[in-house]
XYZ file of C-alpha atoms in Angstrom:
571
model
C 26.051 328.647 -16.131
C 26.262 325.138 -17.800
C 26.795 323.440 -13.912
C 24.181 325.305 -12.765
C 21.621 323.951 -15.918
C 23.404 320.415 -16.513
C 20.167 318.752 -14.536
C 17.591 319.577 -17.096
C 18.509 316.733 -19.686
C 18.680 314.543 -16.871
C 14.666 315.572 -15.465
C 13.556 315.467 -19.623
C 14.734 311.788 -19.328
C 13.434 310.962 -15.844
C 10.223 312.583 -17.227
C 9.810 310.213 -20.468
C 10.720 307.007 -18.604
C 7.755 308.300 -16.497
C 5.363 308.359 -19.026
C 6.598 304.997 -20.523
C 6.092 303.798 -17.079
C 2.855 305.005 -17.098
C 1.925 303.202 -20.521
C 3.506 300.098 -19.819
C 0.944 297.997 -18.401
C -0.901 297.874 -21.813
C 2.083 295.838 -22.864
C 2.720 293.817 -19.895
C -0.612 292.682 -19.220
C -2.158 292.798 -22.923
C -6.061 291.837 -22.450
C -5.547 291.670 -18.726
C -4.790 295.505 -18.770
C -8.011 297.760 -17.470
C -8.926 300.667 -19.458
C -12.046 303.316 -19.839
C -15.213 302.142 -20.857
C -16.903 305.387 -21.832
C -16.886 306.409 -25.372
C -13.629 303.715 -25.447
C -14.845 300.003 -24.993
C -18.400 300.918 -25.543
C -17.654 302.614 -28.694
C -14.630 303.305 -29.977
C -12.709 300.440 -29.965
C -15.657 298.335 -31.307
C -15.729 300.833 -34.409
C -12.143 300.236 -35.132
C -12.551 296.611 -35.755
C -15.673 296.610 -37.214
C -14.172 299.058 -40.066
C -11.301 296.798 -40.014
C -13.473 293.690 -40.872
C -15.755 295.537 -42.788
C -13.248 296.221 -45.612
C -14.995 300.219 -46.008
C -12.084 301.494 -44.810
C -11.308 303.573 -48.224
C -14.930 303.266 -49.309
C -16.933 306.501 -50.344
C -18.812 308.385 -47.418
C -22.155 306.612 -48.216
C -20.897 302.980 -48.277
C -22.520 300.597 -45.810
C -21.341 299.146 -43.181
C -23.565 295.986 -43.115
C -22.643 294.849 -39.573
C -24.026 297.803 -37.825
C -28.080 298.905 -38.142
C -28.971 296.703 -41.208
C -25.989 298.845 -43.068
C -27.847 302.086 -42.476
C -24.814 303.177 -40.732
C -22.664 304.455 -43.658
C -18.384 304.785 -43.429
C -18.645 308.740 -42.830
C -19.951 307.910 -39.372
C -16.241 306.321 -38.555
C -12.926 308.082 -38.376
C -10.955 309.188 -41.495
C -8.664 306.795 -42.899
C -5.930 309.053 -42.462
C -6.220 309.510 -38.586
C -2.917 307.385 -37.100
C -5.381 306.413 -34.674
C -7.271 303.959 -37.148
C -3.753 303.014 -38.599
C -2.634 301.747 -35.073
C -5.608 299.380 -34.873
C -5.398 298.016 -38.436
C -1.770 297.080 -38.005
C -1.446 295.730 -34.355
C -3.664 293.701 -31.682
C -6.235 296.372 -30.440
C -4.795 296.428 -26.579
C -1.229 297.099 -28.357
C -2.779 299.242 -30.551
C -4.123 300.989 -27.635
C -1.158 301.534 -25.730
C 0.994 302.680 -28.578
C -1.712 305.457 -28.962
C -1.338 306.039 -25.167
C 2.184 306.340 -25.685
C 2.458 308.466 -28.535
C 0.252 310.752 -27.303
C 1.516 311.579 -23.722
C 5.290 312.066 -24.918
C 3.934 314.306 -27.728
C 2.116 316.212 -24.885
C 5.010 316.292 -22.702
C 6.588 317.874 -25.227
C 4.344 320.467 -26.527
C 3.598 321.430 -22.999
C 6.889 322.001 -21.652
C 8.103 324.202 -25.465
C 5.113 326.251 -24.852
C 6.163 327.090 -21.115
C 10.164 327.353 -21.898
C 9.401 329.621 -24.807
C 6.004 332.104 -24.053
C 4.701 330.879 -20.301
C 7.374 330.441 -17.688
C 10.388 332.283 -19.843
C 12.641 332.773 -17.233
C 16.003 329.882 -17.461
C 15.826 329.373 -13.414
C 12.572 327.450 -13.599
C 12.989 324.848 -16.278
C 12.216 322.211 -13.129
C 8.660 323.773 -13.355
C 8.140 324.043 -17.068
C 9.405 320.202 -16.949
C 7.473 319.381 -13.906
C 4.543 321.192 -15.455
C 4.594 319.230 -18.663
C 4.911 316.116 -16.984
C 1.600 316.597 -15.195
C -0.386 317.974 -18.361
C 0.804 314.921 -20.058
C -0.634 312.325 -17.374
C -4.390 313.624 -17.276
C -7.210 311.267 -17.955
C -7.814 312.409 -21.373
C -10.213 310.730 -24.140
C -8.413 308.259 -25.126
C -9.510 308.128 -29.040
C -9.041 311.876 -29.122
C -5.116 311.227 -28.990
C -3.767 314.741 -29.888
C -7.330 316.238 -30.056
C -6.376 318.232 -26.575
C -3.179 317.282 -25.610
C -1.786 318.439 -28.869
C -2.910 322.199 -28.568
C 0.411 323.172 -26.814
C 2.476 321.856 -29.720
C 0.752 323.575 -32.104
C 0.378 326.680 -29.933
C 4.353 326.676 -29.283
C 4.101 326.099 -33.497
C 1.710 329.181 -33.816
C 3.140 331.614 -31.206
C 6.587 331.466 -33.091
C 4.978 331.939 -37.106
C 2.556 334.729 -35.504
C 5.897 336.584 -34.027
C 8.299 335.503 -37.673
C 10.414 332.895 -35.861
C 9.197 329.979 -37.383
C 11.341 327.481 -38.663
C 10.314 324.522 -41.079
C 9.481 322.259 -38.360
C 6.971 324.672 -36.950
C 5.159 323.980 -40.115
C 5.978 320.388 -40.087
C 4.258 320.457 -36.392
C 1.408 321.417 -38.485
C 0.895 319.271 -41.267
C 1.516 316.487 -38.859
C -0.494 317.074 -35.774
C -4.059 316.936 -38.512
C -2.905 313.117 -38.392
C -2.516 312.193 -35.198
C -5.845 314.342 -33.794
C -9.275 314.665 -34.255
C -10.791 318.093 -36.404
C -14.446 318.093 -34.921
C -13.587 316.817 -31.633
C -10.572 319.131 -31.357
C -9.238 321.427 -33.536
C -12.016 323.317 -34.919
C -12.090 324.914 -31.681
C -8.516 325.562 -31.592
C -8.061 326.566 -35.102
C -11.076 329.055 -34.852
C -9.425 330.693 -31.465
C -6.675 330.597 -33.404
C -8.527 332.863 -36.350
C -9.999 335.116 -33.395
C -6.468 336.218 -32.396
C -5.714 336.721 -35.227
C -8.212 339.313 -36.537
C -7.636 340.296 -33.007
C -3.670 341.262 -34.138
C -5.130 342.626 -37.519
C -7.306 345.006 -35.702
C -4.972 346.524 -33.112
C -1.561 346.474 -35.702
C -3.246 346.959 -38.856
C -1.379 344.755 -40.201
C -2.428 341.391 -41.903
C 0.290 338.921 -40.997
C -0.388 336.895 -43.700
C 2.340 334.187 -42.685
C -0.063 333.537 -39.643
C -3.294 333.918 -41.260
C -1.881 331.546 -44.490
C -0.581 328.914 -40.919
C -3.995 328.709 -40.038
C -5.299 327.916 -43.422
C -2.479 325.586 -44.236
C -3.448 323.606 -41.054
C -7.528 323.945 -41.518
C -6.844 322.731 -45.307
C -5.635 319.158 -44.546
C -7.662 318.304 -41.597
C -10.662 319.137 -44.162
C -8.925 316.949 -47.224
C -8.592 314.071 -44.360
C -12.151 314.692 -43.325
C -13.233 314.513 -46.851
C -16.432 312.365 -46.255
C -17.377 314.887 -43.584
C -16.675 317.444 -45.763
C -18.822 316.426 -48.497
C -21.959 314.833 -46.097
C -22.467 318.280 -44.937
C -22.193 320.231 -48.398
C -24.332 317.655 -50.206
C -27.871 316.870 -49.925
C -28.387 314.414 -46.780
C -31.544 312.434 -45.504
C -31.968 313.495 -41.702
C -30.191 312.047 -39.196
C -30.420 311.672 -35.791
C -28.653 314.311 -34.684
C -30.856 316.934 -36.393
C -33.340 316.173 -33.614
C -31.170 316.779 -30.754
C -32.881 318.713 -27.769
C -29.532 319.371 -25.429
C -30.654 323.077 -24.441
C -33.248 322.383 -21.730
C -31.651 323.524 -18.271
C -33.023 326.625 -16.148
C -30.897 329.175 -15.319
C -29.977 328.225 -11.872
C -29.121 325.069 -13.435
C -27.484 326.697 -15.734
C -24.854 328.544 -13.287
C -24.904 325.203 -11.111
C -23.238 324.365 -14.726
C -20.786 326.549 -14.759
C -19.756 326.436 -11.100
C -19.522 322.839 -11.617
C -17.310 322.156 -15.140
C -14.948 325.416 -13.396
C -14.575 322.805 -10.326
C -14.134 319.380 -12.241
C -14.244 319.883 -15.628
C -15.768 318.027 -18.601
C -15.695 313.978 -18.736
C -13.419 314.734 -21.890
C -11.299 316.805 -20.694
C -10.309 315.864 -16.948
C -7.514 318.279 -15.889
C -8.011 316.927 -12.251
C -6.998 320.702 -10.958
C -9.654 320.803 -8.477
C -7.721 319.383 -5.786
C -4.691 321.400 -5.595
C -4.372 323.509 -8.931
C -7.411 325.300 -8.436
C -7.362 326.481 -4.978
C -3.503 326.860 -5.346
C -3.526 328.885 -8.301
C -7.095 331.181 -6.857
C -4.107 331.711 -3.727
C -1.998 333.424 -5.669
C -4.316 335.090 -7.208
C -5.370 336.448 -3.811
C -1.773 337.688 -3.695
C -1.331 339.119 -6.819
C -4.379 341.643 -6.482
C -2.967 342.114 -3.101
C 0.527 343.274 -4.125
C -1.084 345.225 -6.772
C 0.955 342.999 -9.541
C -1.228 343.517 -12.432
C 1.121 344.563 -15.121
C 3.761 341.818 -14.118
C 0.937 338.950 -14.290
C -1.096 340.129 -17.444
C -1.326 336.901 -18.679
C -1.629 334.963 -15.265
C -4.824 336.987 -14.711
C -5.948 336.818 -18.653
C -5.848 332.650 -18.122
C -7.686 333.076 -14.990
C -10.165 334.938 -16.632
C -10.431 332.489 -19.857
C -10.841 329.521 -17.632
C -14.339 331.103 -16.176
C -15.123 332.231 -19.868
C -14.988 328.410 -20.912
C -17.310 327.121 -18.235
C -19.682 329.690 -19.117
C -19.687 329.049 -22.329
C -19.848 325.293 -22.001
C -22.696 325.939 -19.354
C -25.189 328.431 -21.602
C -24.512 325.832 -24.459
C -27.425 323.793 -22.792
C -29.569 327.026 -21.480
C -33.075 326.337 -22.174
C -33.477 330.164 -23.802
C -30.673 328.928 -26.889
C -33.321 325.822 -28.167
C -35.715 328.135 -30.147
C -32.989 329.524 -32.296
C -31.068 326.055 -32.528
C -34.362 324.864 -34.088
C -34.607 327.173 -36.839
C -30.522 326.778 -37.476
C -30.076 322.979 -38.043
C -26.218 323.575 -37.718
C -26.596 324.968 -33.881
C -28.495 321.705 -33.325
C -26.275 318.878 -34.812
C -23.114 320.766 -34.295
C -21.534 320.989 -30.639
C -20.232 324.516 -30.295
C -19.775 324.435 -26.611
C -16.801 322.107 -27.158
C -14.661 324.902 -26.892
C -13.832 323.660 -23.378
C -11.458 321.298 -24.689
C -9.132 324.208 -24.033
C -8.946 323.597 -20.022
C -6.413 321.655 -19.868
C -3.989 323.974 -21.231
C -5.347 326.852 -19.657
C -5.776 324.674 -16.359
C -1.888 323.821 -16.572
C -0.615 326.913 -18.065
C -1.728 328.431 -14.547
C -0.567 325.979 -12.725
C 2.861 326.694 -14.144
C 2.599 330.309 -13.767
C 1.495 330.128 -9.948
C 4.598 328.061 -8.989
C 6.577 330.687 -10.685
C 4.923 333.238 -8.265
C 5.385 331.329 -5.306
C 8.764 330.761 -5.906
C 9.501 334.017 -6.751
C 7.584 335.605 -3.349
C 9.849 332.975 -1.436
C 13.004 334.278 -3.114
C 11.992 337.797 -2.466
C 12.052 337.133 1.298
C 15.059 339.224 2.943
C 15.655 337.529 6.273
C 16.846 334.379 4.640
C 19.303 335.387 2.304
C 19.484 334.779 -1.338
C 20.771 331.499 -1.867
C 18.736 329.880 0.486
C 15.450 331.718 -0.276
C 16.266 330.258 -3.876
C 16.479 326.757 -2.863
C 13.614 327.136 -0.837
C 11.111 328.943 -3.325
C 12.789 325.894 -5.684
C 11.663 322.905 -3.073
C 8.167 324.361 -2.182
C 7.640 324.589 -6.353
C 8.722 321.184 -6.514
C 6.608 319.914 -3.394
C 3.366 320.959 -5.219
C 4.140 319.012 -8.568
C 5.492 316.424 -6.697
C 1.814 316.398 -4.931
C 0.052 317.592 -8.397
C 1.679 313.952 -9.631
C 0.599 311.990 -7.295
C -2.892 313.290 -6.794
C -2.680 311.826 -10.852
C -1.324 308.427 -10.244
C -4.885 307.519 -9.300
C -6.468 308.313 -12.556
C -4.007 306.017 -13.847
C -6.302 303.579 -16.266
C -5.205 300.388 -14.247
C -5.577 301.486 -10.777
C -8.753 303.992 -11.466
C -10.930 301.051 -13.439
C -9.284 298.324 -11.320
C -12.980 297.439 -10.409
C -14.240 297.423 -13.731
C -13.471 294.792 -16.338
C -10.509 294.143 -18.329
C -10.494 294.217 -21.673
C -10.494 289.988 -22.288
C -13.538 290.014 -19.536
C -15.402 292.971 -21.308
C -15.504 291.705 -24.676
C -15.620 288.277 -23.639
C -14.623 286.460 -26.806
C -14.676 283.012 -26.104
C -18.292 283.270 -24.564
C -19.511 285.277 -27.891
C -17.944 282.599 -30.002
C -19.704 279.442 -28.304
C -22.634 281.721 -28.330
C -22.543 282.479 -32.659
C -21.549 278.683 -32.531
C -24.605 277.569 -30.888
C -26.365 279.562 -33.394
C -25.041 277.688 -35.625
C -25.941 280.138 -38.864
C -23.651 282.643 -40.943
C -23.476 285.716 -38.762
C -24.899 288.242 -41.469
C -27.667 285.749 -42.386
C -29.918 287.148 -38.325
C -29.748 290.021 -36.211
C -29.179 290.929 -32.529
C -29.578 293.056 -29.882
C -28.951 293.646 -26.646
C -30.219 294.532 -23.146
C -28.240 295.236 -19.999
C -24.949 295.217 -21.843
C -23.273 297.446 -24.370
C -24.128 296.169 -27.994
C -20.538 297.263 -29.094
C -19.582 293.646 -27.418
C -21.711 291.866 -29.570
C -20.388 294.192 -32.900
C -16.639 293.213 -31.709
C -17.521 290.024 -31.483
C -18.643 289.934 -35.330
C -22.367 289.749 -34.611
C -24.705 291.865 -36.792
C -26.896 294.115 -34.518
C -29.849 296.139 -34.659
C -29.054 298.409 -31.831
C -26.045 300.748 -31.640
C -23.989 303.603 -30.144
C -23.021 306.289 -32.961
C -22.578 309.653 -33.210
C -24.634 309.650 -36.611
C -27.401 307.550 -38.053
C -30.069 308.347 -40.125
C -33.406 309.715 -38.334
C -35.674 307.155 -40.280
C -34.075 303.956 -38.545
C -34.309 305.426 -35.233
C -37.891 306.181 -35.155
C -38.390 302.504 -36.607
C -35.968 301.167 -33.910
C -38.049 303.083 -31.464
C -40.958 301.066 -32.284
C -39.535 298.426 -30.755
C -39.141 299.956 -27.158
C -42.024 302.440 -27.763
C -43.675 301.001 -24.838
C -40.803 300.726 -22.268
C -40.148 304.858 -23.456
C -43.290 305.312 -22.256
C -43.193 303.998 -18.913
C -39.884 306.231 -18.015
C -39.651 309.981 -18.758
C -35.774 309.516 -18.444
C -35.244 307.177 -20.883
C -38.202 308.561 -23.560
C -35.870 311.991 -23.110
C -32.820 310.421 -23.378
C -34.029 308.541 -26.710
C -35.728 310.821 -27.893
C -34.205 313.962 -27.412
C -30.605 312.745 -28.132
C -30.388 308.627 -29.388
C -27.190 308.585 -30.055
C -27.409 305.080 -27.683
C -30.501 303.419 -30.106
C -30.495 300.624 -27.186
C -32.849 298.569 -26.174
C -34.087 300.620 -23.159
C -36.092 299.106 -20.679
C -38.153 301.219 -17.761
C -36.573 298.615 -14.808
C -33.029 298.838 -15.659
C -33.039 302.454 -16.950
C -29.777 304.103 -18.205
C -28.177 300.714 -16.956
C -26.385 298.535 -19.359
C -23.402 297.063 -17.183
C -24.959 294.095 -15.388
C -22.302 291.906 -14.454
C -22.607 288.178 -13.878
C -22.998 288.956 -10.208
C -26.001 291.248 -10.622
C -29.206 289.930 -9.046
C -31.213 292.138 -11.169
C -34.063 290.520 -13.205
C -36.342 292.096 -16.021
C -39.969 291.123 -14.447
C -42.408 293.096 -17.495
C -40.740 293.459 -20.410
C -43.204 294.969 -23.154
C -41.307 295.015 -26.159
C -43.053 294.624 -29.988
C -41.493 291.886 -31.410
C -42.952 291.737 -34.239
C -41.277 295.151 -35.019
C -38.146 293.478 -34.161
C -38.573 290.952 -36.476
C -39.929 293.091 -39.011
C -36.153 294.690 -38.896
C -34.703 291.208 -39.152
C -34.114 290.457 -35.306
C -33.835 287.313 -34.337
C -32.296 286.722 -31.008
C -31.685 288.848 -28.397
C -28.306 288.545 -26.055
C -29.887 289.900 -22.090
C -27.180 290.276 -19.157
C -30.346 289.902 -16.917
C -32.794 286.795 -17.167
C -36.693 288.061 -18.363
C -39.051 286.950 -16.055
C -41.853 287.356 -18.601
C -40.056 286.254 -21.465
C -42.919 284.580 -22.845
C -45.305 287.423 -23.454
C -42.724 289.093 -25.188
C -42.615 285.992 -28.026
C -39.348 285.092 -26.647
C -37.956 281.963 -25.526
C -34.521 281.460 -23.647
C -32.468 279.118 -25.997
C -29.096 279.043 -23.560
C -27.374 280.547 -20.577
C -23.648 281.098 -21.605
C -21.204 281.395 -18.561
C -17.537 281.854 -18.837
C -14.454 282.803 -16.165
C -13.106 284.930 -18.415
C -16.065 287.164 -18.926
C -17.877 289.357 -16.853
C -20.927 289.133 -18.018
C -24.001 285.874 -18.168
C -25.546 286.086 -21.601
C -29.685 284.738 -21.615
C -29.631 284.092 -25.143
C -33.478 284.275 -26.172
C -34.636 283.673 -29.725
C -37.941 285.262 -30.914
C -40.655 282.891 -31.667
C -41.805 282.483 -35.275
């Protein structure tokens, strides 16, 4: 028995050195490396340094941060102090930073994935190559990178879970659980899990009448520290708050043909969050056997096969009537439904998407092995080799996604945030940096925030209400040129940009665009009223002029990918 099992240490191995394959170009090419720009360079990554130069890091919720929005952003818009992703960035370079994150979190769901198969998935000893294989492939998806655990995590702490709701935990189950709070995000993660995991309990409570209080005390345990991390959060929503802009969010607007045109479509591809990438070979090989298990009648032997099935179409739906147009009256007499995103709860896809996966390769290679005309050793190997041929296939469908090959044409991170061009930019300036504000147009202002520029414009998942409806002064005429961007301001403004009707939801003009701004109608004088003083345009402004702006400089550089029009406002 141990000949026959002595591979899987080896394939563990071969899997890790996989994933540190996988990582390795962070620290190989350091700036040079290629990474996601939504809700990462646009955003995140900016944050992280700002909070690091900011010195807020352990400042109460309502402390300033005077970089960003005249200091009307306060620290409980930024990540916990606690949360190992903020400790990466204040400790190493930010692309090092970055990968170590990377790293971190795929091994951790490598691991998770393939306990949670070996143990309660894919039980049986033969087919540890497709709980490994499995894992391997969970732990490789295109995930949101600042989430770290937030989704990959859920099959440690299900493994962790599964084994204190049967009585088999150990101490490191609950070690799993005080640690994973750290290295994950509560709101953009857990909540969901942790309230799934409350449902299945009562669920248990209900059918044994029994309490399980060992499981029910797990999931307070766990709930308890992410909300003593999340203190600031905690206490912003308990206390008395001015309105923000997140109280005026309009998301529930679609018909209900779009609605199912939803559904059909996160089923398909998923959420930009979540990215299983299952619709080229998971999905239609998993909806196969399927096809096969209602055909051999095989209900009782794939409960749970068909239960995931099931699940995954629950999620999409759910996701889907989130944004129904019938939900909007009710989310506007309950502030919570508004500001809160409850259809997050397809952040548990992944799992589900790879948990079936697994469970369809066991089928398959069981239906080969059943075959009588080739005899059993063979039909073993052979139900073995077409398991592996899928994974093998499921990997390299992956290898695209990888961050360096899939945003190959975007820019690096030295070209994005261009830092020698936004230093001989605050040098021709000439002034202390917090003594004048910017903003931006066709670019991301989380460049010019890196680059330790104060700005007036922003991308945040919180500000107050009152500064966006003065910033919207500013571009009150360009919103109403362009229904697209007035709804997108208005009815969500988490980007308080500097729209303009020409360029649109466009702010990624490289220094090889050929686009130009020809009737800009911005009031300046609101700008300056907020203290603006220049503003830094990928895209020259034909009327410039009209505006009570004057082009001061054209800053090139080889390293960047952008040309910054640096116009000051007159008076």
């Amino acid at each position: 028995m141990a000949r026959k099992f002595c591979n899987k240490p080896f394939f563990i191995g071969i899997a890790c050195l996989i994933i540190g394959l996988w990582t390795s170009p962070y620290f190989i090419l350091g700036e040079d490396a290629h990474m996601r720009i939504h809700d990462n360079l646009d955003s995140n990554i900016a944050w992280y340094k700002v909070l690091k130069e900011s010195g807020q890091l352990f400042a109460p919720g309502d402390a300033p941060i005077g970089q960003i929005i005249n200091g009307e952003l306060k620290r409980n818009a930024f990540y916990t102090e606690f949360y190992a992703m903020i400790a990466l960035f204040m400790v190493f370079p930010p692309v090092i930073a970055y990968g170590l994150s990377q790293l971190i979190t795929r091994l951790l769901a490598f691991i998770g994935m393939y306990l949670l198969l070996k143990d309660f998935i894919v039980k049986d000893e033969r087919a540890w190559f497709i709980q490994i294989g499995t894992a391997l492939t969970f732990s490789l998806i295109p995930y949101w990178p600042s989430g770290m655990l937030s989704i990959l995590g859920m099959p440690l702490a299900l493994w962790a879970f599964l084994h204190i709701r049967a009585g088999k935990a150990k101490w490191f189950h609950y070690l799993i659980l005080t640690g994973l709070p750290f290295l994950s995000s509560f709101v953009l993660g857990f909540f969901y899990f942790l309230t799934a995991m409350g449902v299945v309990w009562l669920i248990d409570a209900i059918r044994t009448r029994k309490w399980n209080v060992r499981f029910l005390l797990a999931i307070v345990y766990m709930t308890g520290i992410y909300l003593l991390m999340d203190h600031r959060l905690v206490t912003s929503i308990l206390l008395p708050h001015e309105p923000t802009n997140r109280d005026v969010f309009y998301e529930s607007k679609n018909s209900l043909a779009a609605t199912f045109k939803l559904i059909l479509k996160n089923y398909i591809f998923a959420h930009n969050q979540d990215r299983s990438v299952h619709d080229k070979l998971i999905l239609p090989f998993s909806l196969l056997c399927l096809v096969y298990v209602i055909w051999k009648k095989r209900w009782k032997e794939e409960k749970l096969f068909l239960f995931l099935h099931f699940f995954h179409l629950a999620l999409s739906t759910w996701y889907a009537f989130w944004f129904y147009e019938g939900w909007q009256p009710l989310k506007e007499r309950v502030g919570i439904l508004n500001s809160f995103n409850f259809s997050r709860f397809h952040y548990f896809s992944p799992v589900v998407v790879y948990a079936l996966f697994a469970l369809s390769l066991k089928i398959l290679a069981d239906a080969v092995r059943s075959w009588p005309f080739l005899g059993g050793e063979r039909t073993e190997r052979l139900g073995k080799a077409a398991a592996a041929g899928l994974i093998l296939a499921q990997f390299l469908i992956l290898v695209p996604y990888n961050e360096q090959i899939y945003y190959r044409h975007s820019p690096s991170f030295k070209q994005f945030y261009a830092e020698k061009q936004f230093q001989e930019i605050k040098a021709y300036i000439g002034k202390p940096a917090e003594d004048y504000r910017v903003a931006s147009i066709g670019i991301h202002p989380a460049i010019a925030q890196y680059n330790g520029f104060y700005t007036l414009d922003t991308y945040n998942n919180i500000y107050p209400l009152s500064y966006k409806l003065e910033f919207r002064k500013i571009i009150e005429r360009e919103l109403a040129k362009d229904k697209t961007i007035r709804d997108y301001f208005d009815h969500w403004g988490g980007r308080c940009y500097i729209f303009t009707a020409e360029l649109g939801k466009h702010y990624m003009f490289s220094k090889r665009s050929e686009r130009v701004i020809k009737d800009l109608d911005l009031n300046t004088e609101q700008f300056k009223k907020m203290g603006g003083e220049y503003i830094l345009s990928a895209v020259p402004i034909l009327n410039a002029e009209e505006n009570g702006l004057a082009l001061e400089k054209v800053f090139e550089d080889d390293d960047s990918w952008w040309r910054i029009y640096l116009y000051r406002v007159n008076g």
